[in-house]
Coordinates of C-alpha atoms and ligand atoms in Angstrom, one line a residue:
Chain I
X1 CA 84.1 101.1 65.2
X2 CA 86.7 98.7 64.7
X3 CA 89.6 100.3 65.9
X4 CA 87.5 101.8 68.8
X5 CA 86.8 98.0 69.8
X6 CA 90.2 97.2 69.5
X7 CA 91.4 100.0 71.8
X8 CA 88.5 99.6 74.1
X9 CA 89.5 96.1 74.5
X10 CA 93.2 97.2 75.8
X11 CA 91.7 99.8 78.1
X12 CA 89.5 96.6 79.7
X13 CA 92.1 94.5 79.8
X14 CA 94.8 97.0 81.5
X15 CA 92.9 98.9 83.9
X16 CA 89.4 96.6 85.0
X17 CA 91.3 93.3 85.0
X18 CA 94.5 94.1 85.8
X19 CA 94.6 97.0 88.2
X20 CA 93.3 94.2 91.1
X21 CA 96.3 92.0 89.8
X22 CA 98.8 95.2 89.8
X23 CA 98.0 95.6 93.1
X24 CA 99.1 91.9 94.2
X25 CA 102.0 92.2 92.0
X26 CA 103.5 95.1 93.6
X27 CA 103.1 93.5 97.3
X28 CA 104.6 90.1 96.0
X29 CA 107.0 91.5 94.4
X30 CA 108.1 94.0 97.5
X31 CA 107.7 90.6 99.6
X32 CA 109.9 88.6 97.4
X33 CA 112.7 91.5 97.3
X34 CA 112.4 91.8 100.9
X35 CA 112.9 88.1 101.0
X36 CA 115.7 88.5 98.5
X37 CA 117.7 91.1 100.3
X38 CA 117.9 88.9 103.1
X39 CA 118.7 85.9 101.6
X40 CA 121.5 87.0 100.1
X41 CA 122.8 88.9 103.2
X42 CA 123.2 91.7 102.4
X43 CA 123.3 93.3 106.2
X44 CA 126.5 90.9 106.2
X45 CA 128.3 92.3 103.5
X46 CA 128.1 95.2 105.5
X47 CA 128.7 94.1 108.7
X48 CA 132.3 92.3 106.8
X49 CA 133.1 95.3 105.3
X50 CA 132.8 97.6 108.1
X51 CA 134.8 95.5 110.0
X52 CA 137.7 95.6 107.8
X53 CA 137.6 99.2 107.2
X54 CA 138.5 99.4 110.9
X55 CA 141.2 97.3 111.0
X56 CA 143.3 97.8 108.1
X57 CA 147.3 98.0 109.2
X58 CA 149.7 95.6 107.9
X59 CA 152.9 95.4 109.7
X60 CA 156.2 95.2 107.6
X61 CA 159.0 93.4 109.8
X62 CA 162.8 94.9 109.1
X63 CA 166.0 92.5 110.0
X64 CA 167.6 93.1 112.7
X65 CA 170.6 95.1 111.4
X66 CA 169.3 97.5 109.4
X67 CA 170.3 100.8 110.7
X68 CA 167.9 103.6 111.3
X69 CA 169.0 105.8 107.8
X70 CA 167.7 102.4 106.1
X71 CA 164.7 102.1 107.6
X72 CA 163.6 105.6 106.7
X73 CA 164.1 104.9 103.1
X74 CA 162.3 101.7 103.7
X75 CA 159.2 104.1 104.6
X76 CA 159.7 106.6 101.8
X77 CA 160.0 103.7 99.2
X78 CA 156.9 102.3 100.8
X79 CA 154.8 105.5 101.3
X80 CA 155.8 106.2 97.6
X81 CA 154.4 102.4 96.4
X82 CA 151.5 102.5 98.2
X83 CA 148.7 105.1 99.2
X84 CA 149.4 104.0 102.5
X85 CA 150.1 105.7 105.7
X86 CA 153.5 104.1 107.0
X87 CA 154.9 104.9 110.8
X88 CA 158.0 103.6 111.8
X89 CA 157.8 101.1 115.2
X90 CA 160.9 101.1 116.6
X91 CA 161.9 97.8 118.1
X92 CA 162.8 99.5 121.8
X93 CA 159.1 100.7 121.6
X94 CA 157.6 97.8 120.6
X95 CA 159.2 95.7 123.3
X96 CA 157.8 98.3 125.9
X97 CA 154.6 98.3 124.4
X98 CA 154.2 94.3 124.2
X99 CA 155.5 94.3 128.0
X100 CA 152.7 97.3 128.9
X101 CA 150.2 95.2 127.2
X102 CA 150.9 91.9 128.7
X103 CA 152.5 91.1 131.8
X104 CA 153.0 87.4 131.4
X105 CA 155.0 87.9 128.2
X106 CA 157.1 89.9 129.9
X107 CA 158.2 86.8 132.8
X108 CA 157.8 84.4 130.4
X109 CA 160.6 86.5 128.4
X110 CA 162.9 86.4 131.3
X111 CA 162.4 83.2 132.3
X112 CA 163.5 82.1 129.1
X113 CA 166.4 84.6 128.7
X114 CA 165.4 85.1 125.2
X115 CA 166.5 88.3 123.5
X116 CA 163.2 90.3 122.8
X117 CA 165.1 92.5 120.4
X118 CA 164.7 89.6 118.2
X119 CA 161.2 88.5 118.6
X120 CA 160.2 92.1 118.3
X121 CA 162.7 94.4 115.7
X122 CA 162.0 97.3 114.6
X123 CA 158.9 96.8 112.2
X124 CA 157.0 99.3 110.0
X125 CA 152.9 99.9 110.2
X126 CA 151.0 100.5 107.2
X127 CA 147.5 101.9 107.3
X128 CA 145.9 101.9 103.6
X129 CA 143.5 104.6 103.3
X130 CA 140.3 103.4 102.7
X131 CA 140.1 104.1 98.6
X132 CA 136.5 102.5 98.5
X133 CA 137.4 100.2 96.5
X134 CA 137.8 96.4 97.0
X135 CA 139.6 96.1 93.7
X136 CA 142.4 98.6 94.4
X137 CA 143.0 97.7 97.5
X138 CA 143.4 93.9 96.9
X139 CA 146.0 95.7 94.4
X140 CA 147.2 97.5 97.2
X141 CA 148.0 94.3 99.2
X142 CA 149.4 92.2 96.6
X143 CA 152.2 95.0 96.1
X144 CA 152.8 95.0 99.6
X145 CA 153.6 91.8 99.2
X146 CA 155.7 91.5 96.0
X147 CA 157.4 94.6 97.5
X148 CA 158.2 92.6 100.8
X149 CA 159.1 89.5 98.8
X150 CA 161.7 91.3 96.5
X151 CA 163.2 93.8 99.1
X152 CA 166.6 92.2 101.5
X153 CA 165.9 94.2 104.3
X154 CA 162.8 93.0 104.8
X155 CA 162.4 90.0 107.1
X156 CA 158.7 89.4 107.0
X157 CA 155.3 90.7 106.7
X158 CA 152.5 90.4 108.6
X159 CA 149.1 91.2 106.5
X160 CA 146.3 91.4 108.7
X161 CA 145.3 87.7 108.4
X162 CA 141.7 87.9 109.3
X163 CA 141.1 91.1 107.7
X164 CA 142.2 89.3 104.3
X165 CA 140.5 86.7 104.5
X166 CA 136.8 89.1 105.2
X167 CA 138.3 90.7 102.5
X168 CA 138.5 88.0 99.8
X169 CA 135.1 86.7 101.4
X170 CA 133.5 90.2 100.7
X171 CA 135.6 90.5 97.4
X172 CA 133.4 87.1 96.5
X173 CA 130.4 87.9 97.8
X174 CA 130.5 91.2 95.8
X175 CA 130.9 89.5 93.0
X176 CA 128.3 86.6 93.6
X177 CA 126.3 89.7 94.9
X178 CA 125.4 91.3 91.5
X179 CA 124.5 87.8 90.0
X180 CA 122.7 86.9 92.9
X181 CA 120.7 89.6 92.9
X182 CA 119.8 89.5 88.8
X183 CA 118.7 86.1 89.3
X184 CA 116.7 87.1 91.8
X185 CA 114.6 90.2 90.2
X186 CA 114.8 87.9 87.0
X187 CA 113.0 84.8 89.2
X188 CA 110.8 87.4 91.2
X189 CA 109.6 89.4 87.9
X190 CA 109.2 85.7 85.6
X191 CA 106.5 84.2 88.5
X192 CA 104.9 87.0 88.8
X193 CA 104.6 88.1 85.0
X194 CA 104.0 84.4 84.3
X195 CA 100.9 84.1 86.5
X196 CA 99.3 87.5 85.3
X197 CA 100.0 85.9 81.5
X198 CA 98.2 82.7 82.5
X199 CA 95.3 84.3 84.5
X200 CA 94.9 86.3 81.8
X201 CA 95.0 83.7 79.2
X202 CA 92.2 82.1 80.4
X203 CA 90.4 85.1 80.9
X204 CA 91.0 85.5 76.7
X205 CA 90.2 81.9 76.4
X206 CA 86.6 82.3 77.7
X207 CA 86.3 85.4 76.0
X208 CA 87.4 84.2 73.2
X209 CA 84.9 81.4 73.4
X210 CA 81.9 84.2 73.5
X211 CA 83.4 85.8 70.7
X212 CA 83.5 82.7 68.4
X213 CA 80.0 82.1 69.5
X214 CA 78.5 85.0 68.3
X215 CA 81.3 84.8 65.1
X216 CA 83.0 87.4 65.8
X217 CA 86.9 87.5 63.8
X218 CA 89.2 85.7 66.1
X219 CA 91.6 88.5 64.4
X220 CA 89.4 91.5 66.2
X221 CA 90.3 90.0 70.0
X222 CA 93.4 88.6 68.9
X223 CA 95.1 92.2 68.6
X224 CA 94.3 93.4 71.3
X225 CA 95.3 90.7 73.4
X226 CA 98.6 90.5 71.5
X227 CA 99.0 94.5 72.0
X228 CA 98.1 93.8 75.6
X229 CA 100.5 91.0 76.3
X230 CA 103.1 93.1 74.7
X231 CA 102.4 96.1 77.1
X232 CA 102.6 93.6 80.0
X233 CA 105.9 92.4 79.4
X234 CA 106.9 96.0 78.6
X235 CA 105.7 97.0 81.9
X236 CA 107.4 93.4 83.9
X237 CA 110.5 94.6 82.3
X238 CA 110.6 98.4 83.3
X239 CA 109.7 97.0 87.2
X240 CA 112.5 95.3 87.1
X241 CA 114.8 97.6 85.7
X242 CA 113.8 100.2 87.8
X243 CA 114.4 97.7 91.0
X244 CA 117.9 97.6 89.3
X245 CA 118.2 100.7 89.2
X246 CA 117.0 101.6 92.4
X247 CA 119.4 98.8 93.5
X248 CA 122.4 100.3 91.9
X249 CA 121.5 103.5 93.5
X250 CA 120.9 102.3 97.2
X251 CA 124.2 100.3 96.7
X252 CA 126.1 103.7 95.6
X253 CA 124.5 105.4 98.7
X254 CA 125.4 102.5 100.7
X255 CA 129.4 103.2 99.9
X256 CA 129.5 99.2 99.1
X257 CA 132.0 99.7 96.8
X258 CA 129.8 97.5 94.6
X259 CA 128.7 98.1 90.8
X260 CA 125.6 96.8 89.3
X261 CA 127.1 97.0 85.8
X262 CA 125.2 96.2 82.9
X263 CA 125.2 97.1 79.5
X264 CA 122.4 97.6 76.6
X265 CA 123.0 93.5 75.8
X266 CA 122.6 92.4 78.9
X267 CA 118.9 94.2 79.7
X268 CA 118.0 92.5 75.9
X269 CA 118.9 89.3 76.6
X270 CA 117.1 90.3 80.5
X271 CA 114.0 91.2 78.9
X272 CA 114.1 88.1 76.6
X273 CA 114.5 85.7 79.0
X274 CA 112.1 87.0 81.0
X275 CA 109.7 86.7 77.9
X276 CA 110.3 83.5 76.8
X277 CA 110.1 81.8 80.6
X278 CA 107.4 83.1 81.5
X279 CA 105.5 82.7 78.3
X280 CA 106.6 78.7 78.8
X281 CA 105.2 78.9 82.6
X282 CA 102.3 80.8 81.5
X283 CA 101.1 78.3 78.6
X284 CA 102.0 75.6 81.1
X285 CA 100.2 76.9 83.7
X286 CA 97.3 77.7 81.2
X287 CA 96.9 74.2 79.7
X288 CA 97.6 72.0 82.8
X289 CA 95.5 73.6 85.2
X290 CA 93.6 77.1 84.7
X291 CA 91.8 75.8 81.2
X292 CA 90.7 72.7 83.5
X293 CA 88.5 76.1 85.4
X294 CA 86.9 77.3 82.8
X295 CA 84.4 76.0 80.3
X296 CA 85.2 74.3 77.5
Chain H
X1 CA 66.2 80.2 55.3
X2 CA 65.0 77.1 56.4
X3 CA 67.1 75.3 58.9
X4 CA 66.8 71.3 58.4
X5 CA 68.7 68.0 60.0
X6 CA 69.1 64.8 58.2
X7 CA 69.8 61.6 59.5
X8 CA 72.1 63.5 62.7
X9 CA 73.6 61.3 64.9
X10 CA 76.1 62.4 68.5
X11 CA 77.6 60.6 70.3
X12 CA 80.4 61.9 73.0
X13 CA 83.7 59.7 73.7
X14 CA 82.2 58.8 77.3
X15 CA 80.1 57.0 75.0
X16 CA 76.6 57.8 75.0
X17 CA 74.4 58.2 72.3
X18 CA 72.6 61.7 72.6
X19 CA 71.2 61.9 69.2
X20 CA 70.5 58.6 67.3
X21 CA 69.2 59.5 63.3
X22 CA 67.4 63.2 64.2
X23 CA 65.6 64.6 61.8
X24 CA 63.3 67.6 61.0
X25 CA 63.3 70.7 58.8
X26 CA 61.8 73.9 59.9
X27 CA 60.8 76.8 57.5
X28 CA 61.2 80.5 57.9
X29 CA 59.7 82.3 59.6
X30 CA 58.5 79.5 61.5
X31 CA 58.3 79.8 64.9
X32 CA 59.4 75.9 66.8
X33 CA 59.1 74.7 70.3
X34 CA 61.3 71.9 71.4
X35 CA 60.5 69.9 74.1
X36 CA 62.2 66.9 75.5
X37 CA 63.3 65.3 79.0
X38 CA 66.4 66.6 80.9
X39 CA 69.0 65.4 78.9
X40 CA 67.5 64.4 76.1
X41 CA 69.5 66.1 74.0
X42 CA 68.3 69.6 73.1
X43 CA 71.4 72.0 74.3
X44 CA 73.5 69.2 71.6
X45 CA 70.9 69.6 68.8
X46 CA 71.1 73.6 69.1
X47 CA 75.2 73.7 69.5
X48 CA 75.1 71.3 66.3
X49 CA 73.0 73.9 64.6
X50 CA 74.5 76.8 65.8
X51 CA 78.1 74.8 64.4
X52 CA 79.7 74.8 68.2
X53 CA 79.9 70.8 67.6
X54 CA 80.3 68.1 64.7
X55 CA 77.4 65.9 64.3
X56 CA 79.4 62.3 64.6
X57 CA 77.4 61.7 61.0
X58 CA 74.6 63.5 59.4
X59 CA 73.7 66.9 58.1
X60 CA 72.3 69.9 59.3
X61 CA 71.3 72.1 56.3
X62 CA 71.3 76.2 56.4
X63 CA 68.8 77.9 54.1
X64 CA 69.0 75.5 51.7
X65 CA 72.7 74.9 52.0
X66 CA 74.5 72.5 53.7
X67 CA 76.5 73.6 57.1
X68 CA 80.3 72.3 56.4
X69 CA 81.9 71.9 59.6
X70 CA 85.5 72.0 58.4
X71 CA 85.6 74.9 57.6
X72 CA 85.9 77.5 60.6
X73 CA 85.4 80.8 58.2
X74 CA 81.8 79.3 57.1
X75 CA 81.2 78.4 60.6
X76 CA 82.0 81.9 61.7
X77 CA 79.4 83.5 58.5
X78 CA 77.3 81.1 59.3
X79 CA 77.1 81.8 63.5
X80 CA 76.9 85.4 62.5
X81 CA 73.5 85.8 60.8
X82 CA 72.6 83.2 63.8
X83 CA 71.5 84.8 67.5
X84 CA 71.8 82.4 70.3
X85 CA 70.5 82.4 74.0
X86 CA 72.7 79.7 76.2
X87 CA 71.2 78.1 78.8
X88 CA 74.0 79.5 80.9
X89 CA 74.0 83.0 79.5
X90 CA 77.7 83.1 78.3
X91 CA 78.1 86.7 78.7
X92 CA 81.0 88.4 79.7
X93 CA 80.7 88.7 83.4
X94 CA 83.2 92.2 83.6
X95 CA 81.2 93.6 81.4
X96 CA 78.3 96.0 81.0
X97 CA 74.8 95.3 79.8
X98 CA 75.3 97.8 76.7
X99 CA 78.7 96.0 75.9
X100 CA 77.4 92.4 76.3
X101 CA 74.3 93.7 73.9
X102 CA 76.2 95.5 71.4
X103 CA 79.0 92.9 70.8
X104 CA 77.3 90.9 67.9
X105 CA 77.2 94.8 66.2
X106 CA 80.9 94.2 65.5
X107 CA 80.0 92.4 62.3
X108 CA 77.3 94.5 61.0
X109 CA 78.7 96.6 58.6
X110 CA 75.8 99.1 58.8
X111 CA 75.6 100.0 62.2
X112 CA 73.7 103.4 62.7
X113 CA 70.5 101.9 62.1
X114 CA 70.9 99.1 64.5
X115 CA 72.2 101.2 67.1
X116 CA 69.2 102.9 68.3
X117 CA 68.1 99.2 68.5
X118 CA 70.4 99.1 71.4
X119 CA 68.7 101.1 73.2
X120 CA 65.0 100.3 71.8
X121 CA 65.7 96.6 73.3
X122 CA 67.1 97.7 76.6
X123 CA 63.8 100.0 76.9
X124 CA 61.7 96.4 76.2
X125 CA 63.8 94.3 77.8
X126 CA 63.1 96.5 81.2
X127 CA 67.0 97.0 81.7
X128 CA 67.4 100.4 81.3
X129 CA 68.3 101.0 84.9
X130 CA 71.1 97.9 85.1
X131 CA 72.3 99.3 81.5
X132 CA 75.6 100.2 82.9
X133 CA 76.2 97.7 85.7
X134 CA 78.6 94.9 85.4
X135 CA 77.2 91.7 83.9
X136 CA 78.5 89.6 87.0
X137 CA 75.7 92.3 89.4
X138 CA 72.9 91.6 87.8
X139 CA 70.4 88.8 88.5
X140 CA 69.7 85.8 87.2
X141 CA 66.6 86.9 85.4
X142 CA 68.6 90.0 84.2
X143 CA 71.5 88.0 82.9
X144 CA 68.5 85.9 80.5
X145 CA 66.7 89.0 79.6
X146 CA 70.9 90.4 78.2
X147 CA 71.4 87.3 76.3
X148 CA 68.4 87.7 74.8
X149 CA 69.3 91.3 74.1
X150 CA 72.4 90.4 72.7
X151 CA 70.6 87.5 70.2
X152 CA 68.2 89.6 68.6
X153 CA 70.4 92.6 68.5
X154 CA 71.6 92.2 65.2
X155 CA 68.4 91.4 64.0
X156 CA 69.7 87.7 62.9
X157 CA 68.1 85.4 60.4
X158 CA 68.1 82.1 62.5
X159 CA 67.5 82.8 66.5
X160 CA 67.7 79.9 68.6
X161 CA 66.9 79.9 72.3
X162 CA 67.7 77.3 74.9
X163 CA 65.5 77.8 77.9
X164 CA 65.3 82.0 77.1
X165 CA 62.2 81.9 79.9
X166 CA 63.9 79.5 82.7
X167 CA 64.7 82.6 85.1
X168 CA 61.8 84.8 84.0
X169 CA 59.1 85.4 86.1
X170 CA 55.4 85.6 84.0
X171 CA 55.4 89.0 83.1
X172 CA 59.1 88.9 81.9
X173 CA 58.3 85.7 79.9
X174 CA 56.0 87.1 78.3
X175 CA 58.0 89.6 77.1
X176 CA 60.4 87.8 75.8
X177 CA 58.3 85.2 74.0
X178 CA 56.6 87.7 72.3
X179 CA 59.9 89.3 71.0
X180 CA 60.8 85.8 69.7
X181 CA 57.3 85.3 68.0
X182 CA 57.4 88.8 66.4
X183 CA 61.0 88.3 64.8
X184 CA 59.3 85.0 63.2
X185 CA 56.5 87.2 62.0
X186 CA 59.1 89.1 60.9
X187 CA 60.4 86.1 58.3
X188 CA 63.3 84.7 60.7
X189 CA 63.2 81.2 61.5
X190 CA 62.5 80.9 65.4
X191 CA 63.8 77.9 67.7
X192 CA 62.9 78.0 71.4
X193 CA 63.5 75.4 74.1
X194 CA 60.8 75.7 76.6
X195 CA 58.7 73.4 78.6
X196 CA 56.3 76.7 80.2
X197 CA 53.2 74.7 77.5
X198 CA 50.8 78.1 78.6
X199 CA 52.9 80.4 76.6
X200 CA 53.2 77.6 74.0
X201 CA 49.1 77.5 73.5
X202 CA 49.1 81.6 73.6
X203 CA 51.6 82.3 70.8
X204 CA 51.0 78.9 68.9
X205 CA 53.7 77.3 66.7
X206 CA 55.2 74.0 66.3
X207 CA 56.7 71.3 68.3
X208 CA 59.4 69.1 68.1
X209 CA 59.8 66.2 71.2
X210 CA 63.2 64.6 71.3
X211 CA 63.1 61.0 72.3
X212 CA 65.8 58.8 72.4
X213 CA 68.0 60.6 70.3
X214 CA 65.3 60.8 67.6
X215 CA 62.6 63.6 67.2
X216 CA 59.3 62.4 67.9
X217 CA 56.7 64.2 66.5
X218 CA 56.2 67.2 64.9
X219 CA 53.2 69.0 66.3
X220 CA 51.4 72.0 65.3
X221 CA 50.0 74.3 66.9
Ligands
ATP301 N1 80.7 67.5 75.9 C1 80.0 66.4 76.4 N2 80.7 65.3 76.7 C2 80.0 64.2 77.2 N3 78.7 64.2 77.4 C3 78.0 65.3 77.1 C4 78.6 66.5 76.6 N4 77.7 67.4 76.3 C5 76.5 66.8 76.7 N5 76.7 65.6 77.1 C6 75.6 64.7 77.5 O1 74.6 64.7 76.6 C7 73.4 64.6 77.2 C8 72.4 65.6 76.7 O2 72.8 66.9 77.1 P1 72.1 68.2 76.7 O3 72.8 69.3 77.4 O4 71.9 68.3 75.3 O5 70.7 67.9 77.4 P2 69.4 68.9 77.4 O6 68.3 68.2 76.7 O7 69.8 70.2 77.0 O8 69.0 68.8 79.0 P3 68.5 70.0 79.9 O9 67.0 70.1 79.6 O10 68.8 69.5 81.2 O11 69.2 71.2 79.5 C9 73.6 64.6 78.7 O12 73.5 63.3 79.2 C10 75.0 65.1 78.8 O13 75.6 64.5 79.9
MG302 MG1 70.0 72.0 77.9

């Protein structure tokens, strides 16, 4: 009869109390990640990355003597480096192309009698495959640039200025991303987990009071409770592992380039923390303002 | 199984003085009245007795032995050969009738022969058709006739009531009275709060009047 009660007692507690708080936890918590997703911008992590995928040559500027066998090795050497597409721009070319493109260059050239062979030599475009991978191709870049640094043919190199910099913005934001984002299920998952806890605790606290009026063992409503409480958290923390998951998933879909990377350590010390917070918000909760509700 | 107070005294740290030197003995299977103004005191005498409360000084003996508040195990044996009626019910509202009435079966260790009881009181109680509803859909009347239910249930030794008729219409009263007299006929030691004096002169008994913290007279009936 005992262990009936006890068992009895969970069933209550899980599916006539909580089912109506379930309900409200599932829309909060949808809300909050809603909320979440754009607060942390995600449509602009996108939008950066996008962006940069479409715009992703370098151009490689050769001195002005360097004779055409040269510049061929140049590009082999360069091709070989990098997994990068690399197309020779002869200087000849370039100058027509600059004087297609803008007419007032092209007076402003003459005017000044200034030797557009210089201005514009014969320069080398790379176009880096898209890899998928911020990491690699940050890698990618800085090679470019030791390359261009170490090599005496090379004059100068122009990285795509703008491009880098919504690189290294993304590169940050990617990595404030997965933080952001735990913090966030952890925040979303503790209120709502705490306030379930601390409804329920006064619920138990005015049962309990029943129960010690009619002398029934503290012990017999304690276990369940306990066993309840336990099943609570257990189900807080496989919500928010599965919005992980899900996360991880979407973010693969996505092609963000992005990992979610946790290991076995990090979900223990997730699931603690969410314990122990909430059980402090909870009791706070409990003492300072939901015991004030109900009768002694 | 007497239940007696000596020299009890209550005050609350607002500072009133509820009960000022009570005392009284009753004897089983005695069946008591208490009477007394609105505020007088009565709810604080029964929750003394029932051990809910310290007295701020004096005694309240249990058949013949003297109640120790310190000690929350003796309070809990002692509440459960004890079957109270609040005045405000205290059941638990997300429950059913049968639940509410069976809970004080948890400490019985011989059960089959008080279960049918279950049922047996439902039958007299007339809440055989609310049996399965939720505590919190039944009416006022209802909710008094299940915390008598769940008093008597377990067949205690000491039953006190705190208003058990205030909701009741006449018939119901009745009813309920005459379960409370028939468990003190039955050698339990009966305390009832009630002010309805008709169904005092039908079922006879005593009466205690608390006055001023004291208990006035001791009337029989
Ligand atoms: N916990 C408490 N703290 C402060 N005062 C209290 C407390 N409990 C009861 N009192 C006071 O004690 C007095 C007696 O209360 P009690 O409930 O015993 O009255 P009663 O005789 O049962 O009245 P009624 O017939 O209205 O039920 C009241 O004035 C009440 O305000
Ligand atoms: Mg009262």
């Amino acid at each position: 009869m005992k262990t009936k009660f006890i068992i009895n007692e969970i069933y209550q507690k899980l599916f006539r109390h909580s089912l109506q708080s379930l309900i409200y936890i599932c829309v909060f918590m949808t809300l909050f990640l809603i909320l979440g997703f754009f607060w942390m911008g995600l449509s602009h992590v996108d939008k950066i990355y996008l962006n940069w995928i479409g715009n992703d040559h370098s151009i490689v500027e050769i001195k002005k003597n360097t004779s055409q066998v040269e510049v061929e090795k140049l590009k082999d050497k360069l091709t070989k480096l990098l997994s990068a597409k690399v197309e020779i721009q002869d200087s000849k070319k370039n100058i027509e192309r600059l004087k297609e493109k803008n007419k007032n260059f092209k007076i402003l050239a003459k005017d000044l009698d200034i030797d557009l062979s210089q201005i514009l030599p014969t320069t080398l475009k790379v176009s880096f495959q898209s890899s998928g991978n911020v990491e690699k191709e940050l890698d990618s870049f800085k090679k470019l640039k030791e390359f261009t640094r170490s090599d005496a043919r090379v004059s100068q190199i122009y990285l795509p200025e703008s491009h880098l910099r919504s690189l290294s913005n993304f590169y940050r934001s990617y990595k404030n991303w997965g933080f952001s984002f735990l913090i966030w299920v952890c925040f979303t998952v503790v209120i709502i987990h705490s306030l379930l806890v601390s409804h329920l605790l006064t619920l138990h606290k005015k049962e309990m009071n029943i129960y010690k009026l009619l002398g029934i063992s503290p012990i017999l409503v304690q276990v369940p409770y306990l066993i309840y409480t336990f099943l609570l958290s257990l189900i807080s923390f496989l919500a928010a592992l599965s919005i992980i998951i899900l996360a991880q998933i979407y973010v693969k879909k996505a092609q963000f380039s992005i990992e979610i990377d946790f290991e076995t350590k990090d979900y223990l010390l997730f699931f603690i923390l969410i314990q122990s917070v909430s059980l402090i918000i909870s009791a706070f909760i409990t003492r300072y303002y939901l015991l004030e509700l109900s009768d002694e | 199984m007497s239940l007696e107070v000596k020299h009890l005294y209550k005050s609350f740290p607002s500072g009133k003085n509820i009960l000022n030197g009570a005392k009284f003995k009753v004897e089983k299977g005695s069946f008591t009245f208490i009477q007394g103004e609105s505020g007088a005191g009565k709810t604080t005498l029964f929750r003394m007795l029932a051990g809910l409360i310290k007295p701020s000084a004096g005694q309240v003996w249990v058949g013949g032995q003297r109640l120790r508040f310190d000690s929350e195990y003796s309070l809990m044996k002692h509440r459960q050969r004890l079957g109270l009626v609040f005045q405000d019910f205290k059941l638990l509202n997300h429950r059913s009738v049968l639940e509410n009435i069976s809970l004080p079966l948890l400490n019985v260790s011989e059960k089959s022969k008080l279960q049918d009881r279950v049922h047996k009181m439902i039958d007299e109680l007339n809440l055989k058709d609310a049996a399965e509803q939720k505590v919190s859909t039944l009416s006022g009347g209802q909710m008094q006739r299940v915390a008598l239910a769940r008093a008597l249930i377990h067949d205690p030794d000491y039953i006190l009531a705190d208003e058990p008729t205030g909701n009741l219409d006449a018939k119901h009263s009745e009813i309920v009275i005459e379960l409370l007299h028939e468990a003190s006929q039955r050698g339990k030691t009966v305390m009832v709060v009630s002010h309805d004096n008709e169904m005092i002169h039908m079922f006879g008994g005593e009466i205690l009047t608390l006055k001023e913290g004291q208990v006035e007279n001791q009337v029989y009936y």
